[in-house]
Amino acid sequence: MHSLPNHIQLQDKRVLLRPYQPSDLESLPALVFDEDIWRFMPNRISNQQELQAWAQTVEQGFAHGTRYTFMIVDRATGRLAGSTSYGNISLPDRRLEIGWTWLSRGYRGTGLNRHCKFLLLSYAFEQLKMERVELKTDVLNLRSRRAMQKIGATEEGVLRSHTQMHDGRRRDTIYYSILLPEWQAIKQRVFNNLAAQDA
């Protein structure tokens, strides 16, 4: 495989992950102009100019094969709930990163993100045949760190003064990973109820 498929769509009974499309821009201001989303992110979206810059980055990622951005859709309502991505894609090394994830206010803490991670991990390991999936976050983002631990990811270490943040702070970034030989045990232990729902 030399590149990811052009159109990846993943879903279970709760959530649909579909590729970003330019028409999504109309719906995004109501979701993304929220400071809480961007507290631990290197960049933020607080106005139309920053939203356009984000969209350009997303489209460049598709074009260069370095990032594949999904929109998260709540299947119960059909509404956009957020976004998540495959990024830092290295097919020769059989690795990629899951991240750049944000959820609008009404969907945080609802379990929707767990469904997203299950779909993304399943596809990465079972269809794309990745050997390694990486995740990272701000070392100060304790909620995200707990979530990564809960899905069975192994903490690998902290890269100090790793990323320049939009507020001027230098971020220490903590890395986690899941490896292909670990996936089936994690799937059964952590995601068994989700897999059973869609069996």
C-alpha positions as a Markdown table, in Angstrom:
| # | Residue | x | y | z |
|---|---|---|---|---|
| 1 | Met | 0.0 | 0.0 | 0.0 |
| 2 | His | 1.5 | 3.4 | -1.1 |
| 3 | Ser | -1.3 | 5.6 | 0.4 |
| 4 | Leu | -4.4 | 5.4 | 2.4 |
| 5 | Pro | -7.7 | 4.8 | 0.6 |
| 6 | Asn | -9.2 | 8.0 | -0.8 |
| 7 | His | -12.5 | 7.5 | 1.0 |
| 8 | Ile | -12.5 | 5.9 | 4.5 |
| 9 | Gln | -15.9 | 5.8 | 6.3 |
| 10 | Leu | -16.1 | 4.1 | 9.7 |
| 11 | Gln | -19.2 | 3.6 | 11.8 |
| 12 | Asp | -20.9 | 1.7 | 14.6 |
| 13 | Lys | -24.3 | 2.2 | 16.1 |
| 14 | Arg | -23.3 | 5.4 | 17.9 |
| 15 | Val | -20.9 | 7.3 | 15.6 |
| 16 | Leu | -20.0 | 7.9 | 12.0 |
| 17 | Leu | -16.5 | 8.9 | 11.0 |
| 18 | Arg | -16.4 | 10.3 | 7.5 |
| 19 | Pro | -13.8 | 12.4 | 5.6 |
| 20 | Tyr | -13.8 | 16.2 | 6.1 |
| 21 | Gln | -15.4 | 18.0 | 3.1 |
| 22 | Pro | -15.4 | 21.8 | 2.4 |
| 23 | Ser | -19.1 | 22.1 | 3.0 |
| 24 | Asp | -18.5 | 21.3 | 6.7 |
| 25 | Leu | -17.1 | 24.8 | 7.1 |
| 26 | Glu | -20.6 | 26.2 | 7.3 |
| 27 | Ser | -21.5 | 24.2 | 10.4 |
| 28 | Leu | -18.1 | 24.5 | 12.3 |
| 29 | Pro | -18.2 | 28.0 | 13.8 |
| 30 | Ala | -20.9 | 27.1 | 16.2 |
| 31 | Leu | -18.8 | 24.1 | 17.4 |
| 32 | Val | -15.2 | 25.3 | 17.3 |
| 33 | Phe | -15.3 | 28.8 | 18.6 |
| 34 | Asp | -14.9 | 27.5 | 22.2 |
| 35 | Glu | -11.7 | 28.2 | 24.1 |
| 36 | Asp | -12.1 | 25.0 | 26.2 |
| 37 | Ile | -11.4 | 22.8 | 23.1 |
| 38 | Trp | -8.1 | 24.4 | 22.4 |
| 39 | Arg | -6.6 | 24.7 | 25.9 |
| 40 | Phe | -4.1 | 21.9 | 25.3 |
| 41 | Met | -3.8 | 22.2 | 21.5 |
| 42 | Pro | -0.8 | 23.9 | 19.8 |
| 43 | Asn | -3.2 | 25.9 | 17.6 |
| 44 | Arg | -6.7 | 27.2 | 18.2 |
| 45 | Ile | -9.7 | 28.2 | 16.1 |
| 46 | Ser | -11.3 | 31.3 | 17.5 |
| 47 | Asn | -12.3 | 33.2 | 14.3 |
| 48 | Gln | -13.0 | 32.7 | 10.6 |
| 49 | Gln | -9.4 | 33.3 | 9.6 |
| 50 | Glu | -8.1 | 30.6 | 11.9 |
| 51 | Leu | -10.9 | 28.2 | 10.8 |
| 52 | Gln | -9.9 | 28.8 | 7.1 |
| 53 | Ala | -6.2 | 28.1 | 8.1 |
| 54 | Trp | -7.3 | 24.8 | 9.8 |
| 55 | Ala | -9.3 | 23.8 | 6.7 |
| 56 | Gln | -6.3 | 24.5 | 4.5 |
| 57 | Thr | -4.1 | 22.4 | 6.7 |
| 58 | Val | -6.6 | 19.6 | 6.5 |
| 59 | Glu | -6.8 | 19.7 | 2.7 |
| 60 | Gln | -3.0 | 19.8 | 2.4 |
| 61 | Gly | -2.8 | 16.7 | 4.7 |
| 62 | Phe | -5.2 | 14.9 | 2.3 |
| 63 | Ala | -3.2 | 16.0 | -0.7 |
| 64 | His | 0.2 | 15.0 | 0.7 |
| 65 | Gly | -1.0 | 11.8 | 2.3 |
| 66 | Thr | 0.3 | 12.9 | 5.7 |
| 67 | Arg | -3.0 | 13.4 | 7.5 |
| 68 | Tyr | -6.5 | 12.1 | 7.1 |
| 69 | Thr | -9.1 | 14.1 | 8.9 |
| 70 | Phe | -12.5 | 12.7 | 9.8 |
| 71 | Met | -15.6 | 14.5 | 10.9 |
| 72 | Ile | -17.4 | 12.9 | 13.9 |
| 73 | Val | -21.1 | 12.6 | 13.3 |
| 74 | Asp | -23.6 | 11.6 | 16.0 |
| 75 | Arg | -25.7 | 8.9 | 14.3 |
| 76 | Ala | -28.7 | 9.5 | 16.6 |
| 77 | Thr | -29.1 | 13.1 | 15.4 |
| 78 | Gly | -27.0 | 13.3 | 12.3 |
| 79 | Arg | -25.2 | 16.3 | 13.7 |
| 80 | Leu | -21.5 | 17.1 | 13.6 |
| 81 | Ala | -19.9 | 16.4 | 17.0 |
| 82 | Gly | -16.3 | 17.1 | 16.3 |
| 83 | Ser | -13.2 | 15.9 | 14.4 |
| 84 | Thr | -10.4 | 13.4 | 14.7 |
| 85 | Ser | -7.5 | 12.3 | 12.4 |
| 86 | Tyr | -5.0 | 9.8 | 11.3 |
| 87 | Gly | -1.7 | 11.7 | 11.1 |
| 88 | Asn | 2.1 | 11.4 | 10.9 |
| 89 | Ile | 1.4 | 8.6 | 8.5 |
| 90 | Ser | 4.4 | 6.5 | 7.5 |
| 91 | Leu | 3.2 | 3.5 | 5.5 |
| 92 | Pro | 6.8 | 2.1 | 4.9 |
| 93 | Asp | 7.2 | 1.9 | 8.7 |
| 94 | Arg | 3.6 | 0.7 | 9.2 |
| 95 | Arg | 2.8 | 3.4 | 11.7 |
| 96 | Leu | 0.4 | 6.3 | 12.2 |
| 97 | Glu | -0.9 | 8.6 | 14.9 |
| 98 | Ile | -4.4 | 9.0 | 16.1 |
| 99 | Gly | -5.1 | 12.6 | 17.3 |
| 100 | Trp | -6.1 | 16.1 | 16.5 |
| 101 | Thr | -9.3 | 15.2 | 18.2 |
| 102 | Trp | -11.9 | 17.6 | 19.5 |
| 103 | Leu | -15.5 | 17.3 | 20.5 |
| 104 | Ser | -18.0 | 20.1 | 20.9 |
| 105 | Arg | -19.3 | 20.9 | 24.3 |
| 106 | Gly | -22.4 | 18.7 | 24.4 |
| 107 | Tyr | -20.4 | 15.5 | 23.5 |
| 108 | Arg | -17.5 | 15.6 | 25.9 |
| 109 | Gly | -17.6 | 12.9 | 28.6 |
| 110 | Thr | -20.4 | 11.0 | 26.8 |
| 111 | Gly | -18.4 | 8.0 | 25.6 |
| 112 | Leu | -18.5 | 9.2 | 22.0 |
| 113 | Asn | -14.7 | 9.5 | 21.9 |
| 114 | Arg | -14.3 | 5.9 | 23.0 |
| 115 | His | -16.4 | 4.8 | 20.0 |
| 116 | Cys | -14.2 | 6.9 | 17.8 |
| 117 | Lys | -11.0 | 5.4 | 19.1 |
| 118 | Phe | -12.3 | 1.8 | 18.7 |
| 119 | Leu | -13.2 | 2.4 | 15.1 |
| 120 | Leu | -9.9 | 4.1 | 14.3 |
| 121 | Leu | -7.8 | 1.5 | 16.1 |
| 122 | Ser | -9.7 | -1.4 | 14.5 |
| 123 | Tyr | -9.3 | 0.0 | 11.0 |
| 124 | Ala | -5.6 | 0.8 | 11.6 |
| 125 | Phe | -4.7 | -2.6 | 12.8 |
| 126 | Glu | -7.1 | -4.9 | 11.0 |
| 127 | Gln | -7.5 | -3.2 | 7.6 |
| 128 | Leu | -4.4 | -1.0 | 7.2 |
| 129 | Lys | -2.2 | -3.6 | 8.9 |
| 130 | Met | -0.3 | -1.0 | 10.9 |
| 131 | Glu | 2.3 | -2.3 | 13.3 |
| 132 | Arg | 2.2 | 0.7 | 15.6 |
| 133 | Val | -0.4 | 3.4 | 16.5 |
| 134 | Glu | 0.8 | 6.5 | 18.4 |
| 135 | Leu | -1.1 | 8.9 | 20.5 |
| 136 | Lys | 0.2 | 12.0 | 22.2 |
| 137 | Thr | -1.0 | 14.9 | 24.4 |
| 138 | Asp | 0.1 | 17.8 | 26.6 |
| 139 | Val | 1.6 | 16.4 | 29.8 |
| 140 | Leu | -0.8 | 18.8 | 31.6 |
| 141 | Asn | -3.9 | 17.3 | 30.0 |
| 142 | Leu | -4.7 | 14.8 | 32.7 |
| 143 | Arg | -8.1 | 13.9 | 31.3 |
| 144 | Ser | -6.6 | 13.0 | 27.9 |
| 145 | Arg | -3.8 | 11.0 | 29.6 |
| 146 | Arg | -6.3 | 9.0 | 31.6 |
| 147 | Ala | -8.4 | 8.3 | 28.5 |
| 148 | Met | -5.3 | 7.0 | 26.7 |
| 149 | Gln | -4.5 | 4.7 | 29.6 |
| 150 | Lys | -8.1 | 3.5 | 29.7 |
| 151 | Ile | -7.9 | 2.3 | 26.1 |
| 152 | Gly | -4.8 | 0.2 | 26.9 |
| 153 | Ala | -2.1 | 2.5 | 25.4 |
| 154 | Thr | 1.4 | 2.2 | 26.9 |
| 155 | Glu | 3.0 | 5.4 | 28.1 |
| 156 | Glu | 6.4 | 5.8 | 26.4 |
| 157 | Gly | 7.9 | 9.0 | 27.7 |
| 158 | Val | 7.9 | 12.8 | 27.7 |
| 159 | Leu | 9.4 | 15.0 | 25.1 |
| 160 | Arg | 10.4 | 18.2 | 27.0 |
| 161 | Ser | 9.7 | 21.6 | 25.6 |
| 162 | His | 8.4 | 19.9 | 22.5 |
| 163 | Thr | 5.7 | 22.2 | 21.1 |
| 164 | Gln | 5.1 | 25.9 | 20.9 |
| 165 | Met | 1.5 | 26.6 | 22.1 |
| 166 | His | -0.8 | 29.4 | 20.8 |
| 167 | Asp | -0.6 | 31.1 | 24.2 |
| 168 | Gly | 3.2 | 31.3 | 24.2 |
| 169 | Arg | 3.8 | 28.3 | 26.5 |
| 170 | Arg | 6.3 | 25.6 | 25.6 |
| 171 | Arg | 4.5 | 22.2 | 25.9 |
| 172 | Asp | 5.9 | 19.0 | 27.2 |
| 173 | Thr | 4.4 | 16.3 | 25.1 |
| 174 | Ile | 3.7 | 12.8 | 26.4 |
| 175 | Tyr | 3.6 | 9.8 | 24.0 |
| 176 | Tyr | 1.6 | 6.6 | 24.1 |
| 177 | Ser | 1.4 | 3.7 | 21.7 |
| 178 | Ile | -0.4 | 0.5 | 21.0 |
| 179 | Leu | 1.3 | -2.3 | 18.9 |
| 180 | Leu | -0.2 | -4.8 | 16.6 |
| 181 | Pro | 0.6 | -7.8 | 18.8 |
| 182 | Glu | -1.2 | -6.1 | 21.7 |
| 183 | Trp | -4.4 | -5.2 | 19.8 |
| 184 | Gln | -6.5 | -8.3 | 20.1 |
| 185 | Ala | -6.0 | -8.5 | 23.9 |
| 186 | Ile | -6.8 | -4.8 | 24.2 |
| 187 | Lys | -9.8 | -5.2 | 21.9 |
| 188 | Gln | -11.2 | -8.0 | 24.1 |
| 189 | Arg | -10.4 | -6.3 | 27.4 |
| 190 | Val | -11.2 | -2.7 | 26.7 |
| 191 | Phe | -13.6 | -2.6 | 23.8 |
| 192 | Asn | -15.4 | -5.9 | 24.1 |
| 193 | Asn | -18.8 | -4.3 | 24.8 |
| 194 | Leu | -18.5 | -2.1 | 21.7 |
| 195 | Ala | -17.4 | -5.0 | 19.5 |
| 196 | Ala | -20.3 | -7.1 | 20.7 |
| 197 | Gln | -22.8 | -4.3 | 19.9 |
| 198 | Asp | -21.8 | -4.3 | 16.3 |
| 199 | Ala | -21.3 | -8.1 | 15.9 |
